[in-house]
Amino acid sequence: TTSELLSIIAKDDPVSCAIYAKEKGLLDLPGWKKFKVIARRQKKFIQTVNQANLKSSAYSAPKFNNGYEIPRTYEQAVRLDARNGNTKFQDSTALELQQLKDYDTFVDIGHHTKAKIPDGYKKIRVHLEAYTSEKVYIIAGPEFGDREGHTLIISKALYGLHSSGLRWSERLADVLRSMGFFPSKAERDIWMRDKGDHYEYIAVYVDDLLIASRSPEAIIDSLTKEHKFKLKGTGPISFHLGCDFGRDEDGTLYYAPKKYIEKILDNYRRLFGSYPKPYQSPLVSNDHPELDTSELLNEDDQKIYQSLIGALQWVIQIGRFDITTAVMTLSRFRAMPRQGHLDRVKRIHGYLSKMRHGIIKVRTAAPDYSSILVKMYDWEYTCYRDAHEEIPFDAPEPKGNSVTTTSFFDANLYHDLISGKAVSGILHMFNQTPIDWYSKLQTTAESATFGSEYISGRTCVEQIIDLRLTLRYLGVPINGPSMMFGDNESVINSAAIPHSKMHKRHVALSYHRVRWAIAASIVKIYFIAGKKNPADILSKHWDFPSVYNTIKPLLFSNVKSDAASQEESSKVDEAETIDESVSNEDTDTPVLPTNRKEW
């Protein structure tokens, strides 16, 4: 403890001084009176204190990314490595700095005590192949080794600069255009090149490239030899943006977040001391997390919860749509999660642990709909007589094999017992491959299944139109109208039959939107039994045996034989059996037959 002048301390931290003065009753004493202005305005005072505390805790509190604590400084990185018993952060830093050196990112003008800073350059605090127009420099820290303390002018675009992303994308765009590629108007990060009877594609995500070509080696040679790019990990795709790619015994391409799931499970063990208990479903059937009244999580556990949710959301993006509804539901509580919500997130990890073998196969054969009874209706004498699909005039010429698009939609009425809102669940497929999925709480509270199903149907139609437009701008031929399936016969009939009448005025917009798309031959809508509707997986919380027949061909077709898998799916873990029986007591709704034949 040392004696310091109050004026010096006050200049550095007047808020702490005001807090101290108010607590100790010093505000009327000489030297302390100047803090009265802060302390007198009680509301402003509290806000100022909270902001100061927030700023302090935000910098000093642990920071997590996908469940892993990450350092804010190089010194923190060294401490984390020591705590973890490895040198991973330091090795990563050394690799990054070596790459920056290889790219001549910095111009070293000597030690900062002797270096003369050029006019117009600004010092900043502290990964490319494009030059930066910003005049900035840094003083090298201990992570720079021999160059510690040197003044480094940033010559190339460095991650973190305002213009780095733009400079990089500009250079890459110039290179790709010189190679004959052009950006798709549907997705500017997908570049195309006409090869006569087909197109080549390069999908860009920052500085990661995914090349689709019959001769990718020629593209790689041009990038490396002619344009001097330093490429890593070239070859047949096996891992990209957290997702694994491979081929099954028949040579069919598949993708799945296998390594990413292993990563989040290892992180789970690090956070909680053991791997998660296995479960056969993401959440208990008919679960309602919005009714949870367990204890609120503390600040540290809140950050862990948010990080775990973030990791699960990426798992969904790269293939595991079976946890979409569960994660969507729990994401709503990120600002103020409870212990029960964290327990549910743990259960989702347990489900992924047990069902980690799920994959999506890229099946390019068109589905066979020849057995579906097609009814032709005349829309000439309706308000939709002029309805037609708008084909973009500037789309590239369609080339290659055509694609049949199929979509399934469903709604779960009264999903949220507090707001009364339903959930829309939608699954889109190109040929026989799941390509996009959707699960979201509807914006309105519907009083009947008819209304919620129509809202889901309208959302499905809008997404179909968007997907069809994307395919056209990618030069992909589309095989006729999109096939659209729902499990509510009233909705299907009122949408498909021209002379049907609308009895629910509040769903008028959804009603007309769906019927317009049918009249324009954008979609054909058909009924499918609820037990066979895969969108059911994306609209409610389910148990595995009830969805087995629909989920197996989409995600688990690689598991054993059908008979063996069926037997395995019926064996529920003893712990989960107890869990289900307790949670579902007096809440299970019997599944009633939907037609006379089933009766």
Coordinates of C-alpha atoms in Angstrom, one line a residue:
T1 CA 0.0 0.0 0.0
T2 CA 1.3 3.4 -1.0
S3 CA 0.1 7.0 -0.6
E4 CA -0.9 8.7 -3.9
L5 CA -2.3 12.1 -4.7
L6 CA -6.1 12.0 -5.1
S7 CA -5.8 14.3 -8.2
I8 CA -3.7 11.7 -10.0
I9 CA -6.1 8.9 -9.1
A10 CA -9.1 11.0 -10.0
K11 CA -7.7 11.9 -13.4
D12 CA -7.3 8.2 -14.2
D13 CA -10.5 6.8 -12.6
P14 CA -13.0 9.4 -11.4
V15 CA -15.8 6.9 -11.2
S16 CA -14.1 4.7 -8.6
C17 CA -13.2 7.8 -6.6
A18 CA -16.9 8.9 -6.7
I19 CA -18.0 5.4 -5.5
Y20 CA -15.5 5.5 -2.7
A21 CA -16.4 9.0 -1.6
K22 CA -20.1 8.3 -1.5
E23 CA -19.7 5.0 0.4
K24 CA -17.4 6.7 3.0
G25 CA -19.3 10.0 3.3
L26 CA -16.4 12.1 2.0
L27 CA -18.3 14.2 -0.6
D28 CA -18.3 17.4 1.6
L29 CA -14.6 17.3 2.4
P30 CA -12.0 19.3 0.5
G31 CA -10.6 17.5 -2.5
W32 CA -13.6 15.2 -2.7
K33 CA -16.3 17.8 -3.5
K34 CA -15.6 17.6 -7.2
F35 CA -17.1 14.1 -7.3
K36 CA -20.5 15.4 -6.1
V37 CA -21.6 16.1 -9.7
I38 CA -21.3 12.4 -10.5
A39 CA -22.7 11.1 -7.3
R40 CA -25.7 13.6 -7.1
R41 CA -27.2 12.3 -10.3
Q42 CA -28.2 9.0 -8.8
K43 CA -29.6 7.4 -12.0
K44 CA -26.7 8.7 -14.2
F45 CA -24.3 7.7 -11.4
I46 CA -25.5 4.1 -11.4
Q47 CA -25.4 3.9 -15.2
T48 CA -21.9 5.3 -15.3
V49 CA -20.8 2.8 -12.6
N50 CA -22.4 -0.1 -14.5
Q51 CA -20.7 1.0 -17.8
A52 CA -17.4 1.3 -16.1
N53 CA -17.8 -2.2 -14.5
L54 CA -19.0 -3.6 -17.8
K55 CA -16.0 -2.2 -19.6
S56 CA -13.7 -3.6 -17.0
S57 CA -15.2 -7.0 -16.8
A58 CA -15.6 -7.3 -20.6
Y59 CA -11.9 -7.0 -21.0
S60 CA -10.8 -9.0 -18.0
A61 CA -13.4 -11.8 -18.1
P62 CA -12.7 -15.0 -20.0
K63 CA -13.6 -14.8 -23.7
F64 CA -15.0 -18.0 -25.4
N65 CA -15.3 -18.9 -29.1
N66 CA -17.2 -22.2 -29.9
G67 CA -16.7 -23.2 -26.3
Y68 CA -13.0 -22.6 -26.2
E69 CA -11.4 -19.9 -24.1
I70 CA -9.3 -17.7 -26.4
P71 CA -6.6 -15.2 -25.4
R72 CA -6.9 -11.4 -25.8
T73 CA -3.1 -10.9 -25.7
Y74 CA 0.0 -13.0 -26.5
E75 CA 0.8 -13.1 -22.7
Q76 CA -2.6 -14.6 -22.1
A77 CA -1.9 -17.1 -24.9
V78 CA 1.3 -18.2 -23.2
R79 CA -0.6 -18.6 -19.9
L80 CA -3.4 -20.7 -21.5
D81 CA -0.8 -22.9 -23.1
A82 CA 0.8 -23.5 -19.7
R83 CA -2.5 -24.2 -18.1
N84 CA -3.5 -26.7 -20.9
G85 CA -0.1 -28.4 -20.9
N86 CA 0.7 -27.6 -24.6
T87 CA 2.0 -24.9 -26.9
K88 CA -0.9 -24.8 -29.4
F89 CA -1.6 -21.0 -29.2
Q90 CA 2.1 -20.2 -29.5
D91 CA 2.5 -22.7 -32.4
S92 CA -0.5 -21.1 -34.1
T93 CA 1.0 -17.6 -33.6
A94 CA 4.4 -18.7 -34.9
L95 CA 2.8 -20.2 -38.0
E96 CA 0.7 -17.1 -38.7
L97 CA 3.7 -14.8 -38.3
Q98 CA 5.8 -16.9 -40.6
Q99 CA 3.1 -16.7 -43.2
L100 CA 2.9 -12.9 -42.8
K101 CA 6.7 -12.9 -43.3
D102 CA 6.4 -15.0 -46.4
Y103 CA 3.8 -12.5 -47.8
D104 CA 6.1 -9.5 -47.0
T105 CA 3.2 -8.0 -44.9
F106 CA 5.5 -5.7 -43.0
V107 CA 8.3 -3.2 -43.8
D108 CA 10.7 -3.2 -40.8
I109 CA 12.2 0.3 -40.2
G110 CA 14.0 -0.6 -37.0
H111 CA 13.5 -0.4 -33.3
H112 CA 10.9 2.0 -32.2
T113 CA 13.3 4.1 -30.1
K114 CA 15.3 5.0 -33.2
A115 CA 12.8 4.6 -36.1
K116 CA 11.5 7.7 -37.9
I117 CA 7.8 7.3 -38.7
P118 CA 6.9 8.5 -42.2
D119 CA 4.5 11.4 -42.4
G120 CA 0.8 10.5 -42.4
Y121 CA 1.2 7.1 -40.6
K122 CA -0.9 6.2 -37.6
K123 CA 0.0 3.7 -34.9
I124 CA -2.5 0.9 -34.3
R125 CA -2.9 -2.0 -31.9
V126 CA -2.6 -5.3 -32.8
H127 CA -3.5 -12.5 -42.4
L128 CA -3.0 -11.6 -47.4
E129 CA -2.1 -11.2 -50.7
A130 CA -3.3 -7.7 -51.5
Y131 CA -1.8 -4.3 -50.8
T132 CA -3.4 -1.9 -48.4
S133 CA -4.0 1.8 -48.9
E134 CA -4.1 2.5 -45.2
K135 CA -1.1 4.3 -43.7
V136 CA -0.6 2.4 -40.4
Y137 CA 2.2 0.8 -38.4
I138 CA 2.6 -1.3 -35.3
I139 CA 5.2 -1.8 -32.6
A140 CA 6.1 -5.5 -32.6
G141 CA 5.3 -7.4 -29.4
P142 CA 7.0 -10.4 -27.8
E143 CA 5.4 -12.8 -30.2
F144 CA 7.6 -11.3 -33.0
G145 CA 10.7 -12.8 -31.4
D146 CA 13.9 -11.0 -32.7
R147 CA 11.8 -8.1 -34.0
E148 CA 10.2 -7.3 -30.7
G149 CA 10.0 -3.5 -30.3
H150 CA 10.6 -2.8 -34.0
T151 CA 8.4 -0.4 -35.9
L152 CA 6.6 -2.4 -38.6
I153 CA 4.8 -0.5 -41.4
I154 CA 1.9 -2.6 -42.7
S155 CA 2.4 -2.9 -46.5
K156 CA 0.0 -5.8 -47.3
A157 CA -3.6 -6.1 -46.1
L158 CA -3.6 -7.5 -42.6
Y159 CA -6.6 -9.1 -40.9
G160 CA -8.3 -6.5 -38.8
L161 CA -7.7 -3.5 -41.0
H162 CA -10.9 -1.8 -42.2
S163 CA -9.9 -2.3 -45.9
S164 CA -8.3 -5.7 -45.8
G165 CA -11.3 -7.7 -46.8
L166 CA -12.0 -5.3 -49.7
R167 CA -8.4 -5.3 -50.9
W168 CA -8.3 -9.1 -50.9
S169 CA -11.7 -9.5 -52.7
E170 CA -10.7 -6.9 -55.3
R171 CA -7.5 -8.8 -56.1
L172 CA -9.1 -12.2 -56.2
A173 CA -11.9 -10.8 -58.5
D174 CA -9.3 -9.4 -60.9
V175 CA -7.5 -12.8 -61.0
L176 CA -10.7 -14.8 -61.5
R177 CA -12.0 -12.5 -64.3
S178 CA -8.7 -12.8 -66.1
M179 CA -9.2 -16.5 -66.0
G180 CA -12.7 -16.2 -67.7
F181 CA -14.8 -16.6 -64.5
F182 CA -17.7 -14.3 -63.7
P183 CA -19.7 -13.9 -60.4
S184 CA -23.2 -15.4 -60.3
K185 CA -26.0 -12.8 -59.9
A186 CA -27.6 -15.0 -57.3
E187 CA -24.5 -15.4 -55.2
R188 CA -21.6 -13.1 -55.8
D189 CA -19.2 -15.4 -54.0
I190 CA -19.8 -18.2 -56.5
W191 CA -17.8 -17.6 -59.7
M192 CA -18.7 -19.4 -63.0
R193 CA -16.9 -20.2 -66.2
D194 CA -18.6 -21.5 -69.4
K195 CA -17.0 -24.8 -70.6
G196 CA -19.4 -25.4 -73.6
D197 CA -21.7 -28.1 -72.3
H198 CA -21.3 -27.3 -68.6
Y199 CA -20.1 -24.7 -66.1
E200 CA -17.1 -24.7 -63.8
Y201 CA -17.6 -23.1 -60.4
I202 CA -15.4 -21.6 -57.7
A203 CA -17.1 -20.9 -54.3
V204 CA -15.2 -18.3 -52.3
Y205 CA -15.4 -17.9 -48.5
V206 CA -12.9 -15.2 -47.5
D207 CA -9.7 -16.9 -48.7
D208 CA -11.0 -20.5 -48.8
L209 CA -11.8 -21.8 -52.3
L210 CA -14.0 -24.7 -53.3
I211 CA -13.5 -25.7 -56.9
A212 CA -16.1 -27.7 -58.9
S213 CA -14.5 -28.7 -62.2
R214 CA -13.7 -31.7 -64.4
S215 CA -10.0 -30.5 -64.5
P216 CA -9.4 -28.7 -61.2
E217 CA -5.6 -29.1 -61.6
A218 CA -5.6 -26.6 -64.5
I219 CA -7.3 -24.0 -62.3
I220 CA -4.9 -24.6 -59.4
D221 CA -1.9 -24.4 -61.7
S222 CA -3.1 -21.0 -63.1
L223 CA -3.6 -19.7 -59.5
T224 CA -0.2 -20.8 -58.3
K225 CA 2.1 -20.4 -61.3
E226 CA 0.6 -17.6 -63.2
H227 CA -0.9 -15.5 -60.4
K228 CA 1.5 -16.6 -57.6
F229 CA -1.0 -17.6 -55.0
K230 CA 0.2 -19.8 -52.2
L231 CA -2.4 -22.5 -51.9
K232 CA -2.6 -25.1 -49.1
G233 CA -4.6 -28.3 -48.8
T234 CA -5.3 -28.7 -52.5
G235 CA -6.7 -31.9 -53.8
P236 CA -10.1 -33.9 -53.7
I237 CA -12.3 -32.3 -51.1
S238 CA -12.2 -34.0 -47.7
F239 CA -12.7 -31.1 -45.2
H240 CA -14.1 -27.6 -45.8
L241 CA -15.3 -25.0 -43.3
G242 CA -15.8 -27.5 -40.5
C243 CA -17.5 -30.2 -42.7
D244 CA -16.1 -33.5 -43.7
F245 CA -16.5 -34.9 -47.3
G246 CA -16.1 -38.4 -48.5
R247 CA -17.5 -41.2 -50.7
D248 CA -19.3 -44.3 -49.6
E249 CA -18.7 -47.8 -50.8
D250 CA -20.7 -47.1 -54.0
G251 CA -18.7 -43.9 -54.7
T252 CA -21.5 -41.5 -53.8
L253 CA -20.3 -38.2 -52.4
Y254 CA -21.4 -37.4 -48.9
Y255 CA -20.9 -34.6 -46.4
A256 CA -21.1 -34.5 -42.6
P257 CA -19.7 -32.5 -39.7
K258 CA -17.9 -35.5 -38.2
K259 CA -14.7 -33.8 -37.1
Y260 CA -16.6 -30.7 -35.9
I261 CA -18.9 -32.9 -33.7
E262 CA -15.8 -34.6 -32.3
K263 CA -14.4 -31.1 -31.5
I264 CA -17.4 -29.9 -29.7
L265 CA -17.7 -33.1 -27.7
D266 CA -14.0 -32.8 -26.6
N267 CA -14.8 -29.2 -25.6
Y268 CA -17.8 -30.5 -23.7
R269 CA -15.6 -32.9 -21.8
R270 CA -13.1 -30.0 -21.1
L271 CA -15.9 -27.8 -19.7
F272 CA -17.9 -30.3 -17.7
G273 CA -15.3 -33.0 -16.9
S274 CA -16.8 -35.9 -18.9
Y275 CA -18.5 -36.6 -22.2
P276 CA -22.3 -36.1 -22.4
K277 CA -24.7 -38.8 -21.5
P278 CA -26.1 -40.4 -24.8
Y279 CA -29.7 -39.7 -25.9
Q280 CA -31.8 -40.8 -28.8
S281 CA -33.5 -37.4 -29.4
P282 CA -32.3 -33.8 -29.2
L283 CA -35.0 -32.9 -26.7
V284 CA -37.8 -34.8 -24.9
S285 CA -41.0 -35.1 -27.0
N286 CA -43.4 -32.2 -26.4
D287 CA -40.8 -30.4 -24.3
H288 CA -41.5 -26.7 -23.4
P289 CA -38.3 -24.9 -22.4
E290 CA -40.2 -21.6 -22.3
L291 CA -41.9 -22.9 -19.1
D292 CA -38.6 -23.6 -17.3
T293 CA -38.3 -21.8 -13.9
S294 CA -35.0 -23.2 -12.8
E295 CA -32.2 -21.0 -11.4
L296 CA -30.7 -18.3 -13.8
L297 CA -27.2 -19.0 -14.8
N298 CA -24.3 -16.9 -13.6
E299 CA -22.3 -14.7 -16.0
D300 CA -19.6 -17.3 -16.7
D301 CA -22.2 -20.0 -17.4
Q302 CA -24.1 -17.7 -19.6
K303 CA -21.1 -17.2 -21.8
I304 CA -20.6 -21.0 -21.9
Y305 CA -24.2 -21.5 -22.9
Q306 CA -24.0 -18.9 -25.6
S307 CA -20.8 -20.4 -27.0
L308 CA -22.3 -23.9 -27.0
I309 CA -25.4 -22.7 -28.8
G310 CA -23.1 -20.9 -31.4
A311 CA -21.2 -24.2 -32.1
L312 CA -24.5 -26.1 -32.5
Q313 CA -25.8 -23.6 -34.9
W314 CA -22.8 -24.2 -37.1
V315 CA -23.4 -28.0 -36.9
I316 CA -26.8 -27.3 -38.3
Q317 CA -25.5 -25.2 -41.2
I318 CA -23.1 -28.0 -42.3
G319 CA -25.6 -30.9 -42.3
R320 CA -27.2 -31.9 -39.0
F321 CA -30.7 -30.5 -39.6
D322 CA -32.1 -33.0 -37.1
I323 CA -31.2 -30.7 -34.2
T324 CA -32.5 -27.5 -35.9
T325 CA -35.8 -27.2 -33.9
A326 CA -34.2 -27.9 -30.6
V327 CA -31.4 -25.4 -31.1
M328 CA -33.8 -22.8 -32.5
T329 CA -35.9 -23.1 -29.4
L330 CA -33.0 -22.8 -27.0
S331 CA -31.4 -20.0 -28.9
R332 CA -34.2 -17.7 -27.8
F333 CA -32.9 -17.8 -24.2
R334 CA -29.3 -16.8 -24.9
A335 CA -29.7 -13.4 -23.1
M336 CA -31.0 -14.9 -19.9
P337 CA -30.6 -18.7 -19.8
R338 CA -31.5 -20.9 -16.9
Q339 CA -30.0 -24.1 -15.6
G340 CA -32.8 -26.1 -17.3
H341 CA -31.8 -24.6 -20.6
L342 CA -28.2 -25.5 -20.1
D343 CA -29.2 -29.1 -19.2
R344 CA -31.1 -29.2 -22.5
V345 CA -28.1 -28.0 -24.5
K346 CA -26.1 -30.8 -22.8
R347 CA -28.8 -33.3 -23.9
I348 CA -28.4 -32.1 -27.6
H349 CA -24.7 -32.8 -27.2
G350 CA -25.6 -36.3 -25.9
Y351 CA -27.8 -36.9 -28.9
L352 CA -25.0 -35.8 -31.3
S353 CA -22.6 -38.1 -29.4
K354 CA -24.9 -41.1 -29.8
M355 CA -26.0 -40.3 -33.4
R356 CA -22.7 -38.9 -34.7
H357 CA -22.7 -41.1 -37.7
G358 CA -25.3 -39.1 -39.6
I359 CA -24.3 -38.1 -43.2
I360 CA -26.1 -36.5 -46.1
K361 CA -25.5 -38.3 -49.4
V362 CA -25.4 -36.2 -52.6
R363 CA -27.7 -38.3 -54.7
T364 CA -28.0 -36.8 -58.2
A365 CA -30.7 -39.1 -59.6
A366 CA -34.1 -37.5 -60.1
P367 CA -36.9 -38.8 -57.8
D368 CA -39.6 -40.9 -59.4
Y369 CA -43.0 -39.2 -59.0
S370 CA -44.8 -41.3 -61.7
S371 CA -47.1 -43.0 -59.2
I372 CA -48.5 -39.6 -58.0
L373 CA -52.0 -39.0 -59.4
V374 CA -51.8 -35.7 -61.2
K375 CA -55.0 -33.7 -61.4
M376 CA -55.2 -30.9 -64.0
Y377 CA -57.2 -27.8 -63.1
D378 CA -58.1 -24.8 -65.2
W379 CA -57.2 -21.5 -63.6
E380 CA -58.4 -19.4 -66.6
Y381 CA -61.6 -18.2 -64.8
T382 CA -59.9 -17.2 -61.6
C383 CA -58.1 -14.1 -60.4
Y384 CA -54.9 -16.0 -61.1
R385 CA -55.5 -16.4 -64.9
D386 CA -52.4 -14.3 -65.8
A387 CA -50.1 -15.9 -63.2
H388 CA -46.7 -17.0 -64.6
E389 CA -43.2 -17.6 -63.3
E390 CA -40.8 -14.8 -64.1
I391 CA -37.8 -16.1 -65.8
P392 CA -34.8 -13.8 -65.5
F393 CA -33.7 -12.5 -68.9
D394 CA -30.1 -12.1 -67.9
A395 CA -29.6 -15.6 -66.5
P396 CA -26.9 -17.7 -68.1
E397 CA -27.9 -20.4 -70.6
P398 CA -29.0 -23.6 -68.8
K399 CA -26.5 -26.4 -69.2
G400 CA -26.0 -30.0 -67.9
N401 CA -28.5 -32.3 -66.3
S402 CA -31.8 -30.9 -65.1
V403 CA -32.7 -30.8 -61.4
T404 CA -36.0 -31.8 -59.8
T405 CA -36.8 -29.7 -56.7
T406 CA -38.9 -31.1 -53.9
S407 CA -40.1 -29.3 -50.7
F408 CA -41.9 -30.5 -47.6
F409 CA -43.6 -28.2 -45.1
D410 CA -45.3 -28.5 -41.8
A411 CA -46.4 -26.5 -38.8
N412 CA -46.6 -27.3 -35.1
L413 CA -49.5 -25.4 -33.6
Y414 CA -49.1 -23.8 -30.1
H415 CA -45.4 -24.7 -30.0
D416 CA -44.7 -21.9 -27.6
L417 CA -47.2 -22.1 -24.6
I418 CA -46.4 -18.5 -23.5
S419 CA -46.8 -16.7 -26.8
G420 CA -49.1 -19.2 -28.4
K421 CA -47.1 -19.2 -31.6
A422 CA -46.5 -22.1 -33.9
V423 CA -43.3 -23.3 -35.6
S424 CA -42.8 -23.6 -39.4
G425 CA -40.7 -26.5 -40.5
I426 CA -39.5 -26.8 -44.1
L427 CA -37.1 -29.2 -45.9
H428 CA -35.9 -28.6 -49.5
M429 CA -34.3 -31.2 -51.7
F430 CA -32.5 -31.1 -55.1
N431 CA -33.2 -34.4 -56.8
Q432 CA -32.7 -36.8 -53.8
T433 CA -30.4 -34.7 -51.7
P434 CA -31.5 -32.4 -48.8
I435 CA -30.1 -29.0 -49.7
D436 CA -31.8 -26.5 -47.3
W437 CA -33.8 -26.6 -44.1
Y438 CA -35.8 -24.2 -42.0
S439 CA -37.3 -24.1 -38.5
K440 CA -38.6 -20.9 -37.0
L441 CA -41.2 -19.6 -34.7
Q442 CA -44.0 -17.9 -36.6
T443 CA -44.6 -14.2 -36.1
T444 CA -48.3 -14.5 -35.4
A445 CA -50.3 -16.6 -33.0
E446 CA -52.8 -18.8 -34.9
S447 CA -56.0 -20.2 -33.4
A448 CA -56.1 -23.3 -35.6
T449 CA -53.8 -25.7 -37.4
F450 CA -55.2 -24.5 -40.8
G451 CA -53.8 -21.0 -40.3
S452 CA -50.4 -22.1 -39.1
E453 CA -50.0 -24.7 -41.9
Y454 CA -50.9 -22.0 -44.5
I455 CA -48.3 -19.6 -43.1
S456 CA -45.7 -22.4 -43.3
G457 CA -46.9 -23.2 -46.9
R458 CA -46.5 -19.5 -47.9
T459 CA -42.9 -19.4 -46.4
C460 CA -42.2 -22.6 -48.3
V461 CA -43.4 -21.1 -51.6
E462 CA -41.3 -18.0 -51.1
Q463 CA -38.2 -20.1 -50.4
I464 CA -38.9 -22.3 -53.5
I465 CA -39.1 -19.2 -55.7
D466 CA -35.7 -18.1 -54.3
L467 CA -34.1 -21.5 -54.8
R468 CA -35.4 -21.7 -58.4
L469 CA -34.0 -18.3 -59.1
T470 CA -30.6 -19.3 -57.7
L471 CA -30.5 -22.4 -59.9
R472 CA -31.3 -20.3 -63.0
Y473 CA -28.6 -17.8 -62.2
L474 CA -26.1 -20.7 -61.7
G475 CA -27.1 -22.0 -65.2
V476 CA -28.8 -25.2 -63.9
P477 CA -31.8 -26.5 -65.9
I478 CA -35.0 -27.0 -63.7
N479 CA -37.2 -30.0 -64.4
G480 CA -40.8 -28.5 -64.4
P481 CA -42.6 -27.2 -61.3
S482 CA -41.3 -27.8 -57.9
M483 CA -43.0 -30.7 -56.0
M484 CA -44.5 -29.4 -52.7
F485 CA -45.8 -31.7 -50.0
G486 CA -47.8 -31.0 -46.8
D487 CA -49.7 -33.1 -44.3
N488 CA -52.8 -31.0 -43.9
E489 CA -55.5 -32.0 -46.4
S490 CA -57.6 -28.9 -45.9
V491 CA -54.7 -26.7 -46.8
I492 CA -53.7 -28.8 -49.8
N493 CA -57.3 -28.9 -51.2
S494 CA -58.0 -25.2 -50.7
A495 CA -54.7 -24.3 -52.3
A496 CA -54.9 -26.8 -55.3
I497 CA -58.5 -26.5 -56.3
P498 CA -59.4 -23.3 -58.2
H499 CA -63.0 -23.1 -57.1
S500 CA -62.2 -23.6 -53.4
K501 CA -63.2 -20.7 -51.1
M502 CA -61.2 -19.0 -48.4
H503 CA -62.9 -19.2 -45.0
K504 CA -60.2 -17.7 -42.9
R505 CA -59.7 -14.1 -43.9
H506 CA -56.7 -13.5 -41.6
V507 CA -54.6 -15.9 -43.7
A508 CA -55.6 -14.2 -47.0
L509 CA -52.1 -13.3 -48.0
S510 CA -50.8 -16.8 -47.4
Y511 CA -53.8 -18.3 -49.2
H512 CA -53.3 -16.1 -52.3
R513 CA -49.5 -16.5 -52.4
V514 CA -49.7 -20.3 -52.4
R515 CA -52.5 -20.4 -55.0
W516 CA -50.7 -17.9 -57.2
A517 CA -47.6 -20.1 -57.3
I518 CA -49.7 -23.1 -58.2
A519 CA -51.6 -21.3 -60.9
A520 CA -48.2 -20.1 -62.3
S521 CA -46.9 -23.7 -62.5
I522 CA -44.1 -22.8 -60.1
V523 CA -45.2 -25.6 -57.7
K524 CA -47.5 -28.6 -57.6
I525 CA -48.9 -29.2 -54.2
Y526 CA -49.8 -32.7 -52.8
F527 CA -50.8 -34.3 -49.6
I528 CA -48.4 -36.6 -47.6
A529 CA -49.2 -38.5 -44.4
G530 CA -47.9 -36.8 -41.4
K531 CA -45.8 -39.8 -40.4
K532 CA -44.1 -39.7 -43.7
N533 CA -43.5 -35.9 -43.8
P534 CA -39.8 -35.2 -43.1
A535 CA -40.7 -31.6 -42.3
D536 CA -42.2 -33.0 -39.1
I537 CA -38.5 -33.3 -37.9
L538 CA -38.1 -29.5 -38.3
S539 CA -41.3 -28.3 -36.6
K540 CA -41.5 -30.1 -33.2
H541 CA -39.6 -32.0 -30.5
W542 CA -39.7 -35.7 -31.3
D543 CA -38.6 -39.1 -30.1
F544 CA -36.4 -41.1 -32.5
P545 CA -38.7 -44.2 -33.0
S546 CA -41.5 -41.9 -34.2
V547 CA -39.4 -40.3 -36.9
Y548 CA -37.1 -43.2 -37.7
N549 CA -38.7 -44.1 -41.1
T550 CA -38.4 -40.5 -42.4
I551 CA -35.0 -39.6 -41.0
K552 CA -33.2 -42.8 -41.9
P553 CA -33.0 -42.3 -45.7
L554 CA -32.0 -38.6 -45.2
L555 CA -29.3 -38.9 -42.5
F556 CA -28.7 -42.5 -41.5
S557 CA -28.8 -44.6 -44.6
N558 CA -25.2 -45.7 -44.0
V559 CA -26.0 -47.4 -40.7
K560 CA -26.1 -51.2 -40.8
S561 CA -29.0 -52.9 -42.5
D562 CA -32.6 -51.7 -42.4
A563 CA -33.6 -54.5 -40.0
A564 CA -30.7 -54.0 -37.7
S565 CA -31.1 -50.2 -37.6
Q566 CA -34.8 -50.6 -36.9
E567 CA -34.0 -52.9 -34.0
E568 CA -31.4 -50.5 -32.7
S569 CA -33.8 -47.5 -32.9
S570 CA -36.3 -49.3 -30.7
K571 CA -33.8 -49.7 -27.9
V572 CA -34.0 -46.6 -25.9
D573 CA -31.4 -46.0 -23.2
E574 CA -32.7 -46.8 -19.7
A575 CA -31.9 -43.3 -18.5
E576 CA -33.8 -41.7 -21.3
T577 CA -36.8 -44.0 -20.8
I578 CA -37.1 -42.7 -17.2
D579 CA -36.5 -39.1 -18.5
E580 CA -39.2 -39.4 -21.1
S581 CA -41.8 -41.0 -18.8
V582 CA -41.3 -38.3 -16.2
S583 CA -41.3 -35.4 -18.6
N584 CA -44.3 -36.6 -20.7
E585 CA -46.5 -37.6 -17.9
D586 CA -50.1 -36.6 -18.7
T587 CA -48.9 -34.6 -21.8
D588 CA -48.6 -37.2 -24.6
T589 CA -51.1 -36.7 -27.4
P590 CA -52.2 -39.9 -29.1
V591 CA -51.6 -40.0 -32.9
L592 CA -55.0 -40.4 -34.5
P593 CA -55.5 -41.9 -38.0
T594 CA -55.8 -39.4 -40.8
N595 CA -58.1 -41.2 -43.2
R596 CA -60.7 -44.1 -43.3
K597 CA -58.2 -46.7 -44.4
E598 CA -56.1 -46.2 -41.4
W599 CA -59.2 -46.3 -39.2

